[in-house]
């Protein structure tokens, strides 16, 4: 019998901690003598997260689109290439933060027609503070997408639990359990997971999402684990690779999320940049980038996720531009560009 390569899918909203988890899991696999490979998908046209991975890990990037929709057809070929070139023991796919999880699942099952793979787990990472913010509002497409990402998971990490109170964490656990009672749930800080979780993944059967319940919140046409404005619910079966309902699907589950990419023309004063970031509108959920510090000449990687900024000194692998990517909902790209230029140019 031909051995299938196990695939783990990392899902979760923008900035929740997917790359943090990816790094930790890769280290754990390598320490066990395994050969993992990675597919990283970004909605923007730059992959900065790849800078955080060790060079020896085989990685293919899929940029400027989402594997759940616009570039879904390429996923099979990318996986096939990885398997042929590297014969990995497992493949980890980091989805974009705005990917519709059920569509990713479909994308991977389509890829299984080309290459022998099986999904072992869909791990959704939740930014506890960001989820609480939307949970308290109780509405919005971002909240619905977060719920869908929770609903379709086999393993749930309530990450960034350092940023919420114990009472909030308890409330969150209850809420999440009602959304997805079947998943295994862990609360984490910097995605620090028990090794049993990693081992358990390989003992698991092939993963098939169970999506029985639909969300009961007031709706704006966004359906459970499906794309906006499609009210045709479907139950998935991984053996049915040719569900006619899926033919020609071009879903845009992230079409409410905007991406603005800014190329820096000159070094940036870190302090002024920090101030600029602290004043970003609430609708900018996520920003990341690389710039050259005007003070020290060093290259800095910055990460901004739901109001928190992190700056890390880096030594880029290969040629990396000074660039920043901003993601969010309904913000003015022109205004952002103008403010960015005004606040960091001197
Ligand atoms: N305070 C806190 N910060 C965290 C935690 N986990 C991750 N972070 C930070 O959150 C930011 C985003 O983390 P990533 O792992 O890049 O998130 P991501 O889901 O890969 O982001 P995208 O791929 O852009 O959607 C980084 O600055 C992390 O260091 C945590 O448990 N607590």
Tab-separated table of N, CA and C in Angstrom, residues 144-271:
chain	number	residue	atom	x	y	z
A	144	UNK	N	-17.710	36.288	12.271
A	144	UNK	CA	-18.250	35.068	11.647
A	144	UNK	C	-17.129	34.203	11.075
A	145	UNK	N	-16.159	34.865	10.466
A	145	UNK	CA	-15.037	34.086	9.917
A	145	UNK	C	-14.275	33.392	11.055
A	146	UNK	N	-14.072	34.142	12.153
A	146	UNK	CA	-13.395	33.523	13.308
A	146	UNK	C	-14.178	32.301	13.793
A	147	UNK	N	-15.491	32.431	13.851
A	147	UNK	CA	-16.311	31.307	14.315
A	147	UNK	C	-16.220	30.126	13.354
A	148	UNK	N	-16.189	30.419	12.073
A	148	UNK	CA	-16.071	29.334	11.085
A	148	UNK	C	-14.737	28.618	11.232
A	149	UNK	N	-13.692	29.410	11.493
A	149	UNK	CA	-12.373	28.789	11.658
A	149	UNK	C	-12.371	27.887	12.890
A	150	UNK	N	-13.111	28.285	13.900
A	150	UNK	CA	-13.225	27.462	15.114
A	150	UNK	C	-14.061	26.211	14.814
A	151	UNK	N	-15.159	26.423	14.126
A	151	UNK	CA	-16.116	25.355	13.869
A	151	UNK	C	-15.513	24.200	13.083
A	152	UNK	N	-14.580	24.517	12.188
A	152	UNK	CA	-14.062	23.475	11.294
A	152	UNK	C	-12.809	22.778	11.824
A	153	UNK	N	-12.359	23.126	13.020
A	153	UNK	CA	-11.075	22.601	13.507
A	153	UNK	C	-11.216	21.258	14.205
A	154	UNK	N	-10.099	20.495	14.196
A	154	UNK	CA	-10.067	19.311	15.055
A	154	UNK	C	-9.320	19.629	16.352
A	155	UNK	N	-8.433	20.613	16.276
A	155	UNK	CA	-7.691	21.055	17.478
A	155	UNK	C	-7.792	22.580	17.553
A	156	UNK	N	-8.083	23.082	18.739
A	156	UNK	CA	-8.215	24.534	18.919
A	156	UNK	C	-7.211	25.029	19.942
A	157	UNK	N	-6.464	26.054	19.597
A	157	UNK	CA	-5.583	26.688	20.577
A	157	UNK	C	-6.129	28.070	20.909
A	158	UNK	N	-6.484	28.281	22.163
A	158	UNK	CA	-6.861	29.631	22.588
A	158	UNK	C	-5.548	30.291	22.961
A	159	UNK	N	-4.972	30.971	21.977
A	159	UNK	CA	-3.628	31.522	22.162
A	159	UNK	C	-3.707	32.959	22.705
A	160	UNK	N	-2.572	33.479	23.103
A	160	UNK	CA	-2.471	34.823	23.697
A	160	UNK	C	-3.336	34.907	24.951
A	161	UNK	N	-3.416	33.798	25.672
A	161	UNK	CA	-4.243	33.813	26.876
A	161	UNK	C	-3.606	34.692	27.949
A	162	UNK	N	-2.355	35.131	27.704
A	162	UNK	CA	-1.729	36.091	28.627
A	162	UNK	C	-2.388	37.466	28.523
A	163	UNK	N	-3.136	37.716	27.470
A	163	UNK	CA	-3.683	39.058	27.244
A	163	UNK	C	-5.125	39.205	27.726
A	164	UNK	N	-5.690	38.143	28.304
A	164	UNK	CA	-7.059	38.263	28.835
A	164	UNK	C	-7.084	37.749	30.278
A	165	UNK	N	-8.148	38.104	30.993
A	165	UNK	CA	-8.251	37.687	32.403
A	165	UNK	C	-8.730	36.223	32.479
A	166	UNK	N	-8.603	35.652	33.658
A	166	UNK	CA	-9.045	34.264	33.848
A	166	UNK	C	-10.547	34.152	33.611
A	167	UNK	N	-11.282	35.160	34.078
A	167	UNK	CA	-12.745	35.124	33.885
A	167	UNK	C	-13.073	35.168	32.394
A	168	UNK	N	-12.348	36.008	31.659
A	168	UNK	CA	-12.597	36.093	30.210
A	168	UNK	C	-12.245	34.774	29.528
A	169	UNK	N	-11.159	34.165	30.001
A	169	UNK	CA	-10.739	32.891	29.416
A	169	UNK	C	-11.816	31.824	29.631
A	170	UNK	N	-12.385	31.812	30.841
A	170	UNK	CA	-13.448	30.842	31.124
A	170	UNK	C	-14.659	31.071	30.221
A	171	UNK	N	-15.000	32.350	30.064
A	171	UNK	CA	-16.147	32.690	29.214
A	171	UNK	C	-15.883	32.247	27.768
A	172	UNK	N	-14.632	32.494	27.367
A	172	UNK	CA	-14.253	32.146	26.002
A	172	UNK	C	-14.331	30.642	25.758
A	173	UNK	N	-13.831	29.894	26.748
A	173	UNK	CA	-13.846	28.426	26.597
A	173	UNK	C	-15.269	27.932	26.418
A	174	UNK	N	-16.177	28.500	27.229
A	174	UNK	CA	-17.581	28.071	27.118
A	174	UNK	C	-18.145	28.391	25.748
A	175	UNK	N	-17.860	29.613	25.294
A	175	UNK	CA	-18.382	30.042	23.981
A	175	UNK	C	-17.833	29.140	22.873
A	176	UNK	N	-16.536	28.880	22.960
A	176	UNK	CA	-15.880	28.099	21.906
A	176	UNK	C	-16.384	26.659	21.904
A	177	UNK	N	-16.626	26.160	23.105
A	177	UNK	CA	-17.144	24.800	23.195
A	177	UNK	C	-18.529	24.668	22.556
A	178	UNK	N	-19.316	25.740	22.674
A	178	UNK	CA	-20.641	25.644	22.027
A	178	UNK	C	-20.484	25.725	20.503
A	179	UNK	N	-19.473	26.438	20.040
A	179	UNK	CA	-19.272	26.525	18.580
A	179	UNK	C	-18.754	25.194	18.048
A	180	UNK	N	-17.820	24.590	18.775
A	180	UNK	CA	-17.239	23.323	18.304
A	180	UNK	C	-16.988	22.387	19.477
A	181	UNK	N	-18.003	21.624	19.849
A	181	UNK	CA	-17.848	20.734	21.005
A	181	UNK	C	-16.924	19.547	20.739
A	182	UNK	N	-16.674	19.240	19.471
A	182	UNK	CA	-15.912	18.027	19.154
A	182	UNK	C	-14.394	18.234	19.225
A	183	UNK	N	-13.950	19.467	19.076
A	183	UNK	CA	-12.495	19.686	18.982
A	183	UNK	C	-11.810	19.588	20.335
A	184	UNK	N	-10.525	19.234	20.275
A	184	UNK	CA	-9.694	19.242	21.485
A	184	UNK	C	-9.249	20.687	21.681
A	185	UNK	N	-9.379	21.200	22.915
A	185	UNK	CA	-9.097	22.623	23.142
A	185	UNK	C	-7.950	22.793	24.142
A	186	UNK	N	-7.028	23.696	23.816
A	186	UNK	CA	-5.927	24.012	24.737
A	186	UNK	C	-5.825	25.523	24.831
A	187	UNK	N	-5.551	26.050	26.039
A	187	UNK	CA	-5.235	27.487	26.074
A	187	UNK	C	-3.716	27.618	26.136
A	188	UNK	N	-3.184	28.558	25.373
A	188	UNK	CA	-1.729	28.648	25.238
A	188	UNK	C	-1.235	30.083	25.305
A	189	UNK	N	0.063	30.206	25.581
A	189	UNK	CA	0.779	31.474	25.475
A	189	UNK	C	1.915	31.202	24.493
A	190	UNK	N	2.016	32.030	23.485
A	190	UNK	CA	2.979	31.818	22.397
A	190	UNK	C	2.917	30.371	21.866
A	191	UNK	N	1.706	29.869	21.769
A	191	UNK	CA	1.447	28.547	21.181
A	191	UNK	C	2.296	27.431	21.788
A	192	UNK	N	2.605	27.560	23.058
A	192	UNK	CA	3.395	26.527	23.738
A	192	UNK	C	2.477	25.328	23.965
A	193	UNK	N	2.690	24.276	23.203
A	193	UNK	CA	1.794	23.123	23.329
A	193	UNK	C	2.526	21.902	23.881
A	194	UNK	N	1.728	21.081	24.472
A	194	UNK	CA	2.223	19.839	25.029
A	194	UNK	C	2.660	18.906	23.898
A	195	UNK	N	3.690	18.121	24.145
A	195	UNK	CA	4.151	17.218	23.085
A	195	UNK	C	3.130	16.147	22.743
A	196	UNK	N	2.242	15.879	23.715
A	196	UNK	CA	1.224	14.854	23.446
A	196	UNK	C	0.323	15.293	22.288
A	197	UNK	N	0.160	16.613	22.157
A	197	UNK	CA	-0.672	17.109	21.056
A	197	UNK	C	-0.024	16.745	19.728
A	198	UNK	N	1.289	16.926	19.697
A	198	UNK	CA	2.012	16.653	18.450
A	198	UNK	C	1.984	15.159	18.131
A	199	UNK	N	2.200	14.346	19.171
A	199	UNK	CA	2.165	12.905	18.931
A	199	UNK	C	0.763	12.430	18.527
A	200	UNK	N	-0.222	13.026	19.201
A	200	UNK	CA	-1.615	12.639	18.960
A	200	UNK	C	-2.034	12.854	17.516
A	201	UNK	N	-1.442	13.859	16.912
A	201	UNK	CA	-1.794	14.196	15.536
A	201	UNK	C	-1.563	13.014	14.607
A	202	UNK	N	-0.484	12.280	14.849
A	202	UNK	CA	-0.153	11.176	13.939
A	202	UNK	C	-0.963	9.925	14.211
A	203	UNK	N	-1.469	9.848	15.452
A	203	UNK	CA	-2.311	8.685	15.742
A	203	UNK	C	-3.738	8.896	15.237
A	204	UNK	N	-4.037	10.145	14.909
A	204	UNK	CA	-5.411	10.461	14.505
A	204	UNK	C	-5.748	9.810	13.168
A	205	UNK	N	-7.038	9.559	12.981
A	205	UNK	CA	-7.505	9.097	11.673
A	205	UNK	C	-7.485	10.275	10.723
A	206	UNK	N	-7.691	9.964	9.456
A	206	UNK	CA	-7.795	11.055	8.496
A	206	UNK	C	-8.912	11.995	8.938
A	207	UNK	N	-8.638	13.276	8.820
A	207	UNK	CA	-9.560	14.275	9.342
A	207	UNK	C	-10.698	14.586	8.366
A	208	UNK	N	-11.898	14.570	8.901
A	208	UNK	CA	-13.052	15.022	8.119
A	208	UNK	C	-13.802	16.016	8.992
A	209	UNK	N	-13.965	17.225	8.562
A	209	UNK	CA	-14.653	18.200	9.410
A	209	UNK	C	-16.117	17.819	9.640
A	210	UNK	N	-16.559	18.022	10.864
A	210	UNK	CA	-17.972	17.773	11.163
A	210	UNK	C	-18.603	19.146	11.310
A	211	UNK	N	-19.479	19.467	10.419
A	211	UNK	CA	-20.088	20.795	10.497
A	211	UNK	C	-21.590	20.635	10.474
A	212	UNK	N	-22.111	20.351	11.659
A	212	UNK	CA	-23.561	20.130	11.734
A	212	UNK	C	-24.280	21.431	12.057
A	213	UNK	N	-23.830	22.070	13.137
A	213	UNK	CA	-24.544	23.267	13.615
A	213	UNK	C	-24.220	24.469	12.757
A	214	UNK	N	-25.150	25.335	12.581
A	214	UNK	CA	-24.887	26.601	11.896
A	214	UNK	C	-24.867	27.684	12.955
A	215	UNK	N	-24.187	28.770	12.662
A	215	UNK	CA	-24.179	29.827	13.672
A	215	UNK	C	-25.563	30.469	13.743
A	216	UNK	N	-25.871	30.955	14.936
A	216	UNK	CA	-27.228	31.452	15.143
A	216	UNK	C	-27.267	32.955	15.315
A	217	UNK	N	-26.140	33.607	15.073
A	217	UNK	CA	-26.140	35.055	15.247
A	217	UNK	C	-26.932	35.706	14.127
A	218	UNK	N	-27.263	36.955	14.343
A	218	UNK	CA	-27.914	37.709	13.280
A	218	UNK	C	-26.961	37.715	12.085
A	219	UNK	N	-27.517	37.634	10.905
A	219	UNK	CA	-26.682	37.309	9.759
A	219	UNK	C	-26.622	38.433	8.747
A	220	UNK	N	-25.557	38.429	7.976
A	220	UNK	CA	-25.495	39.357	6.859
A	220	UNK	C	-25.200	38.603	5.567
A	221	UNK	N	-25.600	37.343	5.553
A	221	UNK	CA	-25.416	36.580	4.328
A	221	UNK	C	-24.158	35.741	4.337
A	222	UNK	N	-23.461	35.718	5.452
A	222	UNK	CA	-22.241	34.926	5.516
A	222	UNK	C	-22.570	33.584	6.137
A	223	UNK	N	-22.428	32.537	5.382
A	223	UNK	CA	-22.847	31.235	5.860
A	223	UNK	C	-21.721	30.454	6.493
A	224	UNK	N	-22.111	29.523	7.340
A	224	UNK	CA	-21.142	28.705	8.040
A	224	UNK	C	-20.215	27.964	7.086
A	225	UNK	N	-18.938	28.097	7.283
A	225	UNK	CA	-17.952	27.358	6.519
A	225	UNK	C	-18.231	27.402	5.034
A	226	UNK	N	-18.686	28.477	4.593
A	226	UNK	CA	-18.950	28.628	3.179
A	226	UNK	C	-18.683	30.083	2.863
A	227	UNK	N	-18.774	30.385	1.626
A	227	UNK	CA	-18.408	31.742	1.282
A	227	UNK	C	-19.613	32.668	1.333
A	228	UNK	N	-19.373	33.982	1.347
A	228	UNK	CA	-20.470	34.919	1.486
A	228	UNK	C	-21.531	34.712	0.406
A	229	UNK	N	-22.756	34.891	0.792
A	229	UNK	CA	-23.901	34.916	-0.112
A	229	UNK	C	-24.219	33.559	-0.745
A	230	UNK	N	-23.618	32.497	-0.269
A	230	UNK	CA	-23.989	31.185	-0.782
A	230	UNK	C	-24.727	30.471	0.338
A	231	UNK	N	-25.994	30.287	0.162
A	231	UNK	CA	-26.782	29.692	1.235
A	231	UNK	C	-26.953	28.194	1.081
A	232	UNK	N	-26.165	27.623	0.209
A	232	UNK	CA	-26.296	26.202	-0.049
A	232	UNK	C	-25.366	25.428	0.872
A	233	UNK	N	-25.866	25.058	2.053
A	233	UNK	CA	-25.026	24.328	3.000
A	233	UNK	C	-24.654	22.966	2.439
A	234	UNK	N	-23.495	22.493	2.784
A	234	UNK	CA	-23.147	21.161	2.332
A	234	UNK	C	-22.380	20.424	3.415
A	235	UNK	N	-22.549	19.121	3.405
A	235	UNK	CA	-21.832	18.297	4.370
A	235	UNK	C	-20.708	17.607	3.631
A	236	UNK	N	-19.561	17.592	4.218
A	236	UNK	CA	-18.398	17.137	3.481
A	236	UNK	C	-18.043	15.699	3.771
A	237	UNK	N	-17.598	15.070	2.743
A	237	UNK	CA	-17.151	13.702	2.867
A	237	UNK	C	-15.868	13.610	2.068
A	238	UNK	N	-14.781	13.221	2.730
A	238	UNK	CA	-13.503	13.316	2.044
A	238	UNK	C	-13.364	12.333	0.903
A	239	UNK	N	-14.247	11.353	0.833
A	239	UNK	CA	-14.128	10.425	-0.284
A	239	UNK	C	-14.741	11.003	-1.559
A	240	UNK	N	-15.572	11.982	-1.359
A	240	UNK	CA	-16.244	12.552	-2.510
A	240	UNK	C	-15.428	13.733	-3.033
A	241	UNK	N	-14.470	13.396	-3.897
A	241	UNK	CA	-13.602	14.455	-4.395
A	241	UNK	C	-14.248	15.249	-5.518
A	242	UNK	N	-15.391	14.808	-5.960
A	242	UNK	CA	-15.928	15.476	-7.138
A	242	UNK	C	-17.304	16.078	-6.873
A	243	UNK	N	-17.448	16.635	-5.688
A	243	UNK	CA	-18.713	17.263	-5.358
A	243	UNK	C	-19.049	18.311	-6.419
A	244	UNK	N	-20.097	18.082	-7.194
A	244	UNK	CA	-20.371	19.001	-8.298
A	244	UNK	C	-20.647	20.423	-7.818
A	245	UNK	N	-21.102	20.532	-6.576
A	245	UNK	CA	-21.397	21.868	-6.069
A	245	UNK	C	-20.146	22.712	-5.987
A	246	UNK	N	-18.999	22.023	-5.970
A	246	UNK	CA	-17.762	22.785	-5.802
A	246	UNK	C	-17.069	23.130	-7.096
A	247	UNK	N	-17.590	22.598	-8.180
A	247	UNK	CA	-16.927	22.883	-9.437
A	247	UNK	C	-17.018	24.365	-9.736
A	248	UNK	N	-15.898	24.910	-10.114
A	248	UNK	CA	-15.901	26.301	-10.509
A	248	UNK	C	-16.083	27.277	-9.351
A	249	UNK	N	-15.936	26.799	-8.138
A	249	UNK	CA	-16.039	27.706	-6.991
A	249	UNK	C	-14.909	28.708	-7.006
A	250	UNK	N	-15.234	29.937	-6.968
A	250	UNK	CA	-14.186	30.930	-6.780
A	250	UNK	C	-14.612	31.800	-5.634
A	251	UNK	N	-14.315	31.324	-4.448
A	251	UNK	CA	-14.808	32.013	-3.269
A	251	UNK	C	-13.841	33.109	-2.864
A	252	UNK	N	-14.369	34.104	-2.227
A	252	UNK	CA	-13.537	35.220	-1.784
A	252	UNK	C	-13.866	35.513	-0.341
A	253	UNK	N	-13.574	34.536	0.502
A	253	UNK	CA	-13.954	34.699	1.891
A	253	UNK	C	-13.208	35.869	2.514
A	254	UNK	N	-12.154	36.316	1.884
A	254	UNK	CA	-11.416	37.436	2.472
A	254	UNK	C	-11.734	38.749	1.778
A	255	UNK	N	-12.815	38.788	1.018
A	255	UNK	CA	-13.024	40.009	0.251
A	255	UNK	C	-13.434	41.200	1.110
A	256	UNK	N	-13.691	40.967	2.381
A	256	UNK	CA	-13.938	42.125	3.236
A	256	UNK	C	-12.637	42.601	3.881
A	257	UNK	N	-11.564	41.874	3.645
A	257	UNK	CA	-10.283	42.258	4.229
A	257	UNK	C	-9.398	42.860	3.144
A	258	UNK	N	-8.838	44.039	3.453
A	258	UNK	CA	-7.999	44.720	2.465
A	258	UNK	C	-6.529	44.548	2.806
A	259	UNK	N	-5.717	44.579	1.773
A	259	UNK	CA	-4.269	44.480	1.983
A	259	UNK	C	-3.617	45.692	1.332
A	260	UNK	N	-2.758	46.370	2.055
A	260	UNK	CA	-1.985	47.460	1.455
A	260	UNK	C	-0.495	47.163	1.667
A	261	UNK	N	0.246	47.151	0.577
A	261	UNK	CA	1.687	46.880	0.664
A	261	UNK	C	2.452	48.171	0.405
A	262	UNK	N	3.334	48.518	1.314
A	262	UNK	CA	4.083	49.776	1.207
A	262	UNK	C	5.584	49.474	1.155
A	263	UNK	N	6.236	49.962	0.114
A	263	UNK	CA	7.687	49.775	0.019
A	263	UNK	C	8.385	51.017	0.579
A	264	UNK	N	9.219	50.833	1.597
A	264	UNK	CA	9.933	51.972	2.177
A	264	UNK	C	11.063	52.394	1.236
A	265	UNK	N	11.173	53.693	1.042
A	265	UNK	CA	12.219	54.200	0.148
A	265	UNK	C	13.477	54.582	0.908
A	266	UNK	N	13.354	54.627	2.216
A	266	UNK	CA	14.499	55.065	3.016
A	266	UNK	C	14.424	54.434	4.411
A	267	UNK	N	15.518	54.547	5.180
A	267	UNK	CA	15.470	53.985	6.536
A	267	UNK	C	14.370	54.648	7.374
A	268	UNK	N	13.975	53.967	8.411
A	268	UNK	CA	12.848	54.413	9.228
A	268	UNK	C	13.319	54.613	10.662
A	269	UNK	N	12.870	55.708	11.275
A	269	UNK	CA	13.212	55.948	12.680
A	269	UNK	C	12.302	55.080	13.543
A	270	UNK	N	12.885	54.171	14.282
A	270	UNK	CA	12.079	53.173	15.006
A	270	UNK	C	11.045	53.826	15.927
A	271	UNK	N	11.475	54.845	16.673
A	271	UNK	CA	10.562	55.465	17.651
A	271	UNK	C	9.350	56.082	16.956
